Short mmCIF file of C-alpha atoms in Angstrom, two decimals:
data_model
loop_
_atom_site.label_atom_id
_atom_site.label_comp_id
_atom_site.label_asym_id
_atom_site.label_seq_id
_atom_site.Cartn_x
_atom_site.Cartn_y
_atom_site.Cartn_z
CA UNK A 1 -31.90 -130.20 -174.16
CA UNK A 2 -34.62 -130.64 -176.80
CA UNK A 3 -36.60 -132.80 -174.34
CA UNK A 4 -36.11 -130.22 -171.57
CA UNK A 5 -37.46 -127.43 -173.77
CA UNK A 6 -40.52 -129.49 -174.75
CA UNK A 7 -41.21 -130.39 -171.12
CA UNK A 8 -40.75 -126.84 -169.85
CA UNK A 9 -42.64 -125.09 -172.68
CA UNK A 10 -45.33 -127.58 -173.78
CA UNK A 11 -47.39 -124.89 -175.54
CA UNK A 12 -44.52 -123.42 -177.54
CA UNK A 13 -43.40 -124.42 -181.04
CA UNK A 14 -40.01 -125.93 -180.21
CA UNK A 15 -37.61 -126.43 -183.17
CA UNK A 16 -36.46 -129.91 -184.14
CA UNK A 17 -33.85 -131.76 -182.11
CA UNK A 18 -31.27 -131.24 -184.85
CA UNK A 19 -31.91 -127.48 -184.86
CA UNK A 20 -31.46 -127.30 -181.10
CA UNK A 21 -28.22 -129.26 -181.44
CA UNK A 22 -26.88 -126.88 -184.10
CA UNK A 23 -27.70 -123.85 -181.93
CA UNK A 24 -25.96 -125.43 -178.94
CA UNK A 25 -22.97 -126.31 -181.08
CA UNK A 26 -22.82 -122.75 -182.41
CA UNK A 27 -22.63 -121.24 -178.94
CA UNK A 28 -20.25 -123.88 -177.63
CA UNK A 29 -22.39 -125.61 -175.03
CA UNK A 30 -22.31 -129.15 -176.43
CA UNK A 31 -19.74 -131.58 -175.15
CA UNK A 32 -18.05 -134.91 -175.85
CA UNK A 33 -17.59 -137.38 -172.97
CA UNK A 34 -13.97 -137.36 -171.90
CA UNK A 35 -13.71 -140.37 -169.65
CA UNK A 36 -14.06 -144.09 -170.23
CA UNK A 37 -15.31 -146.41 -167.49
CA UNK A 38 -12.81 -148.75 -165.88
CA UNK A 39 -14.01 -151.92 -164.22
CA UNK A 40 -13.02 -152.22 -160.56
CA UNK A 41 -14.71 -155.42 -159.39
CA UNK A 42 -12.69 -158.64 -159.46
CA UNK A 43 -14.23 -162.02 -160.12
CA UNK A 44 -13.83 -164.92 -157.73
CA UNK A 45 -13.08 -167.73 -160.17
CA UNK A 46 -13.89 -170.41 -157.60
CA UNK A 47 -17.31 -169.05 -156.62
CA UNK A 48 -20.59 -170.35 -157.97
CA UNK A 49 -22.02 -168.07 -160.69
CA UNK A 50 -25.59 -167.29 -161.76
CA UNK A 51 -26.96 -167.32 -165.29
CA UNK A 52 -27.25 -164.21 -167.43
CA UNK A 53 -31.02 -163.73 -167.43
CA UNK A 54 -31.05 -160.32 -169.13
CA UNK A 55 -28.69 -161.00 -172.05
CA UNK A 56 -28.30 -157.24 -172.61
CA UNK A 57 -32.06 -156.73 -172.79
CA UNK A 58 -32.60 -153.87 -170.36
CA UNK A 59 -36.20 -153.11 -171.37
CA UNK A 60 -38.84 -153.61 -168.66
CA UNK A 61 -42.62 -153.42 -168.82
CA UNK A 62 -43.20 -152.41 -165.20
CA UNK A 63 -41.30 -151.05 -162.19
CA UNK A 64 -39.02 -153.43 -160.27
CA UNK A 65 -39.23 -156.12 -162.94
CA UNK A 66 -35.57 -155.91 -163.97
CA UNK A 67 -32.87 -154.11 -162.02
CA UNK A 68 -29.13 -153.67 -162.49
CA UNK A 69 -26.49 -153.02 -159.86
CA UNK A 70 -22.83 -152.07 -159.82
CA UNK A 71 -20.08 -150.30 -157.89
CA UNK A 72 -18.11 -147.27 -159.03
CA UNK A 73 -14.99 -145.71 -157.54
CA UNK A 74 -14.47 -141.99 -156.98
CA UNK A 75 -11.05 -140.67 -155.87
CA UNK A 76 -11.13 -138.34 -152.88
CA UNK A 77 -8.68 -136.13 -151.01
CA UNK A 78 -8.59 -138.61 -148.12
CA UNK A 79 -8.91 -141.92 -149.96
CA UNK A 80 -11.51 -143.41 -152.29
CA UNK A 81 -15.29 -143.44 -152.17
CA UNK A 82 -17.10 -146.53 -153.45
CA UNK A 83 -20.70 -146.01 -154.54
CA UNK A 84 -23.05 -148.97 -154.99
CA UNK A 85 -26.52 -148.54 -156.46
CA UNK A 86 -29.50 -150.47 -157.75
CA UNK A 87 -31.10 -149.00 -160.90
CA UNK A 88 -34.55 -149.89 -162.23
CA UNK A 89 -34.53 -150.81 -165.93
CA UNK A 90 -38.13 -149.59 -166.26
CA UNK A 91 -37.51 -145.90 -165.62
CA UNK A 92 -33.77 -145.64 -164.84
CA UNK A 93 -34.53 -144.59 -161.28
CA UNK A 94 -32.14 -145.22 -158.40
CA UNK A 95 -33.90 -147.63 -156.05
CA UNK A 96 -31.16 -148.01 -153.47
CA UNK A 97 -27.72 -146.63 -152.77
CA UNK A 98 -24.90 -147.27 -150.30
CA UNK A 99 -21.46 -145.66 -150.00
CA UNK A 100 -18.27 -146.56 -148.13
CA UNK A 101 -14.50 -146.25 -148.25
CA UNK A 102 -14.25 -149.91 -149.24
CA UNK A 103 -15.91 -152.24 -151.72
CA UNK A 104 -16.52 -155.30 -149.58
CA UNK A 105 -19.63 -157.44 -149.97
CA UNK A 106 -21.34 -155.61 -147.11
CA UNK A 107 -21.60 -152.53 -149.35
CA UNK A 108 -23.65 -154.45 -151.91
CA UNK A 109 -25.75 -156.08 -149.19
CA UNK A 110 -26.60 -152.66 -147.74
CA UNK A 111 -27.56 -151.40 -151.20
CA UNK A 112 -30.08 -154.21 -151.68
CA UNK A 113 -31.46 -153.72 -148.17
CA UNK A 114 -31.96 -150.00 -148.80
CA UNK A 115 -33.72 -150.66 -152.11
CA UNK A 116 -36.05 -153.27 -150.61
CA UNK A 117 -36.94 -151.06 -147.64
CA UNK A 118 -38.06 -148.33 -150.04
CA UNK A 119 -39.71 -150.55 -152.67
CA UNK A 120 -41.63 -153.62 -151.55
CA UNK A 121 -42.17 -154.45 -155.24
CA UNK A 122 -38.55 -155.68 -155.32
CA UNK A 123 -39.72 -159.15 -154.27
CA UNK A 124 -39.61 -161.30 -157.39
CA UNK A 125 -37.42 -158.84 -159.32
CA UNK A 126 -34.41 -159.89 -161.36
CA UNK A 127 -31.25 -158.05 -160.29
CA UNK A 128 -28.29 -158.16 -162.67
CA UNK A 129 -24.63 -157.56 -161.84
CA UNK A 130 -21.16 -158.36 -163.04
CA UNK A 131 -19.33 -161.45 -161.77
CA UNK A 132 -17.38 -159.64 -159.05
CA UNK A 133 -16.58 -161.43 -155.81
CA UNK A 134 -19.02 -159.17 -153.93
CA UNK A 135 -21.91 -160.52 -155.97
CA UNK A 136 -20.88 -164.17 -155.72
CA UNK A 137 -20.38 -163.96 -151.95
CA UNK A 138 -22.60 -165.90 -149.56
CA UNK A 139 -23.63 -162.68 -147.82
CA UNK A 140 -24.94 -161.15 -151.03
CA UNK A 141 -26.72 -164.30 -152.19
CA UNK A 142 -28.34 -164.63 -148.77
CA UNK A 143 -29.80 -161.12 -148.84
CA UNK A 144 -31.26 -161.76 -152.31
CA UNK A 145 -32.85 -164.97 -151.05
CA UNK A 146 -34.20 -163.18 -147.98
CA UNK A 147 -36.01 -160.61 -150.13
CA UNK A 148 -37.09 -163.08 -152.83
CA UNK A 149 -34.92 -161.53 -155.55
CA UNK A 150 -33.67 -163.50 -158.56
CA UNK A 151 -29.97 -163.14 -159.32
CA UNK A 152 -28.55 -162.60 -162.80
CA UNK A 153 -24.90 -162.11 -163.80
CA UNK A 154 -22.84 -161.21 -166.82
CA UNK A 155 -22.18 -164.16 -169.09
CA UNK A 156 -18.96 -166.12 -168.68
CA UNK A 157 -16.14 -164.04 -170.08
CA UNK A 158 -18.68 -161.23 -170.33
CA UNK A 159 -17.79 -157.68 -171.21
CA UNK A 160 -18.95 -154.35 -169.81
CA UNK A 161 -21.76 -154.33 -172.41
CA UNK A 162 -23.46 -157.10 -170.40
CA UNK A 163 -24.19 -154.46 -167.77
CA UNK A 164 -24.14 -151.43 -170.06
CA UNK A 165 -27.00 -149.69 -168.24
CA UNK A 166 -24.90 -149.29 -165.09
CA UNK A 167 -21.77 -148.25 -166.97
CA UNK A 168 -23.78 -145.57 -168.75
CA UNK A 169 -25.31 -144.29 -165.51
CA UNK A 170 -21.95 -143.97 -163.77
CA UNK A 171 -20.41 -142.17 -166.74
CA UNK A 172 -23.24 -139.64 -166.83
CA UNK A 173 -23.10 -139.06 -163.10
CA UNK A 174 -19.38 -138.32 -163.07
CA UNK A 175 -19.55 -136.15 -166.18
CA UNK A 176 -22.47 -134.05 -164.95
CA UNK A 177 -21.55 -133.92 -161.28
CA UNK A 178 -17.86 -133.19 -161.66
CA UNK A 179 -16.20 -132.69 -165.03
CA UNK A 180 -18.75 -130.50 -166.79
CA UNK A 181 -18.73 -128.23 -163.74
CA UNK A 182 -14.95 -127.97 -163.68
CA UNK A 183 -14.82 -129.95 -160.43
CA UNK A 184 -12.23 -132.55 -159.54
CA UNK A 185 -13.39 -135.16 -157.05
CA UNK A 186 -9.85 -135.33 -155.63
CA UNK A 187 -10.44 -131.87 -154.16
CA UNK A 188 -13.18 -133.19 -151.85
CA UNK A 189 -13.02 -135.41 -148.79
CA UNK A 190 -15.10 -138.59 -148.72
CA UNK A 191 -17.89 -137.14 -146.57
CA UNK A 192 -18.30 -134.21 -148.99
CA UNK A 193 -18.44 -136.58 -151.96
CA UNK A 194 -21.12 -138.66 -150.23
CA UNK A 195 -23.33 -135.58 -149.97
CA UNK A 196 -22.76 -134.60 -153.61
CA UNK A 197 -23.47 -138.10 -154.92
CA UNK A 198 -26.57 -138.56 -152.73
CA UNK A 199 -28.08 -135.27 -153.87
CA UNK A 200 -27.32 -136.00 -157.50
CA UNK A 201 -28.77 -139.51 -157.62
CA UNK A 202 -31.62 -139.41 -155.12
CA UNK A 203 -32.82 -135.84 -155.64
CA UNK A 204 -31.72 -134.59 -159.05
CA UNK A 205 -31.56 -137.80 -161.10
CA UNK A 206 -34.69 -139.45 -159.76
CA UNK A 207 -36.89 -136.36 -159.80
CA UNK A 208 -35.60 -133.77 -162.25
CA UNK A 209 -33.08 -135.20 -164.69
CA UNK A 210 -34.55 -135.60 -168.20
CA UNK A 211 -33.83 -139.09 -169.58
CA UNK A 212 -34.21 -139.53 -173.34
CA UNK A 213 -34.23 -143.34 -172.98
CA UNK A 214 -37.56 -143.23 -171.12
CA UNK A 215 -39.38 -140.74 -173.31
CA UNK A 216 -37.75 -137.44 -172.37
CA UNK A 217 -39.08 -137.23 -168.80
CA UNK A 218 -37.52 -137.71 -165.34
CA UNK A 219 -37.74 -141.21 -163.81
CA UNK A 220 -40.28 -140.07 -161.19
CA UNK A 221 -42.61 -138.80 -163.91
CA UNK A 222 -42.54 -142.08 -165.84
CA UNK A 223 -43.21 -144.08 -162.68
CA UNK A 224 -46.04 -141.77 -161.65
CA UNK A 225 -47.60 -142.02 -165.11
CA UNK A 226 -47.43 -145.82 -164.96
CA UNK A 227 -49.33 -146.04 -161.68
CA UNK A 228 -51.79 -143.37 -162.78
CA UNK A 229 -52.58 -145.45 -165.87
CA UNK A 230 -53.15 -148.54 -163.69
CA UNK A 231 -55.52 -146.59 -161.45
CA UNK A 232 -57.44 -145.30 -164.47
CA UNK A 233 -57.93 -148.83 -165.81
CA UNK A 234 -59.07 -150.09 -162.40
#
C-alpha cells in the first residue's frame, strides 16, 4: 500500500511505510495469509533429471534471463482447474500461461509455446521447475530444445524453497483473487475460473499490480524502464 500511494501521488509527502501499516492495522484492512501451498506434481523417479542452475538465486539482470515455471490446482464446481505459467525472474511478469482440467505434460508444453510466441528473447533463457514428471517428460524436454531454452530443476530431494518464486506467486494470486474478496473457487465452473485467472495474471498482475520485490512498480513498468534505459544508452 505504501508503494501504491507513492506511485499514485508522487508529489505528495507520503508517511513512512510503518506509519501506513499502523493506519491500515487500526482500520482493520491488513491481513495474514491463511493458506499454505501444497505441492501437486509428482516426480518420475526413473526419468533423467536436470541440474539446479538457479540454486534459489532468483535475481536476474535482464528480461528472459531466468524464468521459473510451475502448476497450481484450483478446485471448481465441475472438477479442478490446473494453471501452468512461466514467470520472469527479472520483473515477476507472466510470460506464458496455459490452463486445462488435467495436469499432463501437454499443459506445460503449451505454456512454454505461449511464452515463446510472445517473447522471442526466451531463446537462451534458463527455465526452472520442480522435478515433476511433466518436466522430465520427453515432450517437455523437446519443446525446450526446439526453442533453445536451458532446463533447470530443483535439487535432488529439493524442497518448495527451490522454486519459492512460483510458490509465492500462486499464494498471492489465490489470496487476492479469491479469499480476500470472500470468494470460494468451488462456487465457479472451470470456464469461469479460466476467465478470472487470465484477467488477474495477464491484465492486472502484469500491468497494474504493485510488486515490492521489483522496486514498488508493476512488472510492465520495470520492463519498460529497462528498455528505455537501453535506448538512451544507444
